[in-house]
Amino acid sequence: MGLMKVFSGSEILALALQERIEAIGVETVLKNNIQSARLGGFGELGQAVELFIQETEFSKANPVIEEFRMSI
């Protein structure tokens, strides 16, 4: 299976969700477009940080993701 995007937003919120998901044993991948754009020499606006998990882990992580979304 492939990766599934579960969050797109600010770096602070992405890191908070990443910590919660990894606490239940689900590995995550964080794609930081802010840093990529900065290193490339141009700026990035908007939803620049994305968090991914394996599709097969979604049922395990979904309660944590929903709880996080309700808290922000």
Short mmCIF file of N, CA and C in Angstrom, two decimals:
data_model
loop_
_atom_site.label_atom_id
_atom_site.label_comp_id
_atom_site.label_asym_id
_atom_site.label_seq_id
_atom_site.Cartn_x
_atom_site.Cartn_y
_atom_site.Cartn_z
N MET A 1 0.83 -1.18 0.00
CA MET A 1 0.00 0.00 0.00
C MET A 1 0.88 1.25 0.00
N GLY A 2 0.25 2.39 -0.22
CA GLY A 2 0.98 3.65 -0.29
C GLY A 2 0.75 4.53 0.91
N LEU A 3 1.29 5.72 0.78
CA LEU A 3 1.12 6.71 1.83
C LEU A 3 -0.18 7.48 1.65
N MET A 4 -0.74 7.91 2.76
CA MET A 4 -2.00 8.66 2.76
C MET A 4 -1.77 9.95 3.55
N LYS A 5 -2.14 11.08 2.95
CA LYS A 5 -2.00 12.36 3.64
C LYS A 5 -3.12 12.49 4.67
N VAL A 6 -2.72 12.75 5.93
CA VAL A 6 -3.70 12.88 6.99
C VAL A 6 -3.78 14.30 7.55
N PHE A 7 -2.82 15.15 7.17
CA PHE A 7 -2.84 16.53 7.65
C PHE A 7 -2.04 17.42 6.72
N SER A 8 -2.52 18.65 6.56
CA SER A 8 -1.81 19.68 5.81
C SER A 8 -2.06 20.99 6.54
N GLY A 9 -1.00 21.65 6.94
CA GLY A 9 -1.17 22.89 7.68
C GLY A 9 0.13 23.44 8.19
N SER A 10 0.06 24.11 9.33
CA SER A 10 1.26 24.73 9.89
C SER A 10 2.21 23.67 10.46
N GLU A 11 3.46 24.06 10.54
CA GLU A 11 4.47 23.14 11.05
C GLU A 11 4.21 22.77 12.51
N ILE A 12 3.78 23.74 13.31
CA ILE A 12 3.53 23.49 14.73
C ILE A 12 2.42 22.46 14.91
N LEU A 13 1.32 22.61 14.17
CA LEU A 13 0.22 21.65 14.28
C LEU A 13 0.61 20.28 13.74
N ALA A 14 1.35 20.27 12.64
CA ALA A 14 1.79 18.99 12.05
C ALA A 14 2.67 18.22 13.03
N LEU A 15 3.58 18.92 13.70
CA LEU A 15 4.46 18.25 14.66
C LEU A 15 3.67 17.73 15.87
N ALA A 16 2.66 18.49 16.29
CA ALA A 16 1.82 18.04 17.41
C ALA A 16 1.06 16.77 17.05
N LEU A 17 0.49 16.74 15.86
CA LEU A 17 -0.23 15.54 15.42
C LEU A 17 0.72 14.38 15.20
N GLN A 18 1.87 14.65 14.63
CA GLN A 18 2.86 13.60 14.41
C GLN A 18 3.24 12.92 15.74
N GLU A 19 3.43 13.71 16.77
CA GLU A 19 3.78 13.16 18.08
C GLU A 19 2.68 12.26 18.62
N ARG A 20 1.43 12.68 18.46
CA ARG A 20 0.29 11.89 18.95
C ARG A 20 0.15 10.59 18.18
N ILE A 21 0.33 10.63 16.87
CA ILE A 21 0.20 9.42 16.05
C ILE A 21 1.32 8.44 16.37
N GLU A 22 2.54 8.94 16.49
CA GLU A 22 3.67 8.06 16.77
C GLU A 22 3.58 7.46 18.17
N ALA A 23 2.89 8.14 19.09
CA ALA A 23 2.72 7.62 20.45
C ALA A 23 1.89 6.33 20.47
N ILE A 24 1.06 6.11 19.45
CA ILE A 24 0.27 4.87 19.39
C ILE A 24 0.94 3.82 18.50
N GLY A 25 2.17 4.09 18.08
CA GLY A 25 2.94 3.10 17.33
C GLY A 25 2.78 3.14 15.82
N VAL A 26 2.28 4.24 15.28
CA VAL A 26 2.13 4.37 13.83
C VAL A 26 3.23 5.31 13.32
N GLU A 27 3.98 4.82 12.34
CA GLU A 27 5.05 5.64 11.78
C GLU A 27 4.47 6.70 10.85
N THR A 28 5.11 7.86 10.82
CA THR A 28 4.66 8.97 10.00
C THR A 28 5.78 9.46 9.10
N VAL A 29 5.39 10.18 8.06
CA VAL A 29 6.33 10.87 7.18
C VAL A 29 5.90 12.32 7.13
N LEU A 30 6.83 13.22 7.43
CA LEU A 30 6.54 14.65 7.42
C LEU A 30 7.23 15.28 6.21
N LYS A 31 6.44 15.95 5.39
CA LYS A 31 6.97 16.64 4.21
C LYS A 31 6.87 18.14 4.48
N ASN A 32 8.02 18.78 4.61
CA ASN A 32 8.07 20.19 4.97
C ASN A 32 8.41 21.02 3.74
N ASN A 33 7.40 21.55 3.08
CA ASN A 33 7.61 22.35 1.89
C ASN A 33 8.19 23.72 2.19
N ILE A 34 8.06 24.19 3.44
CA ILE A 34 8.65 25.47 3.83
C ILE A 34 10.16 25.38 3.72
N GLN A 35 10.74 24.34 4.30
CA GLN A 35 12.19 24.18 4.25
C GLN A 35 12.66 23.92 2.82
N SER A 36 11.92 23.12 2.08
CA SER A 36 12.29 22.84 0.69
C SER A 36 12.30 24.12 -0.14
N ALA A 37 11.31 24.96 0.05
CA ALA A 37 11.23 26.21 -0.71
C ALA A 37 12.35 27.16 -0.30
N ARG A 38 12.63 27.22 0.99
CA ARG A 38 13.69 28.11 1.47
C ARG A 38 15.04 27.69 0.90
N LEU A 39 15.32 26.40 0.93
CA LEU A 39 16.58 25.91 0.39
C LEU A 39 16.67 26.10 -1.12
N GLY A 40 15.52 26.09 -1.80
CA GLY A 40 15.49 26.29 -3.24
C GLY A 40 15.60 27.76 -3.64
N GLY A 41 15.50 28.66 -2.66
CA GLY A 41 15.67 30.07 -2.93
C GLY A 41 14.38 30.82 -3.20
N PHE A 42 13.23 30.23 -2.88
CA PHE A 42 11.97 30.94 -3.05
C PHE A 42 11.05 30.64 -1.87
N GLY A 43 10.05 31.45 -1.68
CA GLY A 43 9.15 31.30 -0.54
C GLY A 43 8.00 30.38 -0.84
N GLU A 44 7.35 29.94 0.21
CA GLU A 44 6.18 29.07 0.10
C GLU A 44 5.10 29.63 1.00
N LEU A 45 3.91 29.78 0.50
CA LEU A 45 2.79 30.28 1.27
C LEU A 45 1.75 29.18 1.46
N GLY A 46 0.94 29.34 2.48
CA GLY A 46 -0.20 28.43 2.65
C GLY A 46 0.14 27.18 3.42
N GLN A 47 -0.54 26.11 3.07
CA GLN A 47 -0.43 24.84 3.78
C GLN A 47 0.85 24.13 3.38
N ALA A 48 1.93 24.44 4.06
CA ALA A 48 3.23 24.02 3.57
C ALA A 48 3.78 22.74 4.20
N VAL A 49 3.17 22.24 5.26
CA VAL A 49 3.66 21.03 5.91
C VAL A 49 2.58 19.96 5.82
N GLU A 50 2.98 18.78 5.35
CA GLU A 50 2.03 17.67 5.17
C GLU A 50 2.50 16.47 5.98
N LEU A 51 1.55 15.74 6.55
CA LEU A 51 1.84 14.56 7.35
C LEU A 51 1.18 13.36 6.69
N PHE A 52 1.95 12.30 6.53
CA PHE A 52 1.49 11.09 5.86
C PHE A 52 1.65 9.88 6.78
N ILE A 53 0.77 8.88 6.58
CA ILE A 53 0.91 7.58 7.22
C ILE A 53 0.66 6.51 6.16
N GLN A 54 0.99 5.27 6.47
CA GLN A 54 0.69 4.17 5.57
C GLN A 54 -0.82 3.95 5.56
N GLU A 55 -1.38 3.70 4.39
CA GLU A 55 -2.82 3.47 4.26
C GLU A 55 -3.30 2.35 5.17
N THR A 56 -2.48 1.33 5.35
CA THR A 56 -2.87 0.18 6.17
C THR A 56 -2.99 0.52 7.65
N GLU A 57 -2.41 1.64 8.08
CA GLU A 57 -2.45 2.06 9.48
C GLU A 57 -3.57 3.07 9.77
N PHE A 58 -4.35 3.42 8.74
CA PHE A 58 -5.34 4.48 8.91
C PHE A 58 -6.38 4.15 9.98
N SER A 59 -6.88 2.93 10.01
CA SER A 59 -7.92 2.58 10.99
C SER A 59 -7.40 2.71 12.42
N LYS A 60 -6.13 2.45 12.62
CA LYS A 60 -5.53 2.59 13.95
C LYS A 60 -5.34 4.06 14.32
N ALA A 61 -4.93 4.88 13.35
CA ALA A 61 -4.60 6.28 13.61
C ALA A 61 -5.82 7.21 13.55
N ASN A 62 -6.89 6.79 12.89
CA ASN A 62 -8.03 7.68 12.67
C ASN A 62 -8.63 8.26 13.95
N PRO A 63 -8.82 7.50 15.03
CA PRO A 63 -9.36 8.12 16.24
C PRO A 63 -8.48 9.25 16.78
N VAL A 64 -7.18 9.08 16.70
CA VAL A 64 -6.25 10.12 17.16
C VAL A 64 -6.34 11.34 16.26
N ILE A 65 -6.42 11.12 14.96
CA ILE A 65 -6.52 12.22 14.00
C ILE A 65 -7.81 13.01 14.22
N GLU A 66 -8.92 12.31 14.39
CA GLU A 66 -10.20 12.98 14.60
C GLU A 66 -10.22 13.76 15.91
N GLU A 67 -9.68 13.18 16.95
CA GLU A 67 -9.61 13.88 18.24
C GLU A 67 -8.77 15.15 18.11
N PHE A 68 -7.67 15.06 17.37
CA PHE A 68 -6.81 16.22 17.16
C PHE A 68 -7.54 17.30 16.37
N ARG A 69 -8.22 16.91 15.33
CA ARG A 69 -8.97 17.88 14.50
C ARG A 69 -10.05 18.58 15.31
N MET A 70 -10.69 17.88 16.22
CA MET A 70 -11.73 18.49 17.03
C MET A 70 -11.14 19.46 18.06
N SER A 71 -9.88 19.26 18.43
CA SER A 71 -9.25 20.09 19.46
C SER A 71 -8.64 21.37 18.90
N ILE A 72 -8.47 21.45 17.57
CA ILE A 72 -7.87 22.69 17.01
C ILE A 72 -8.91 23.66 16.54
#
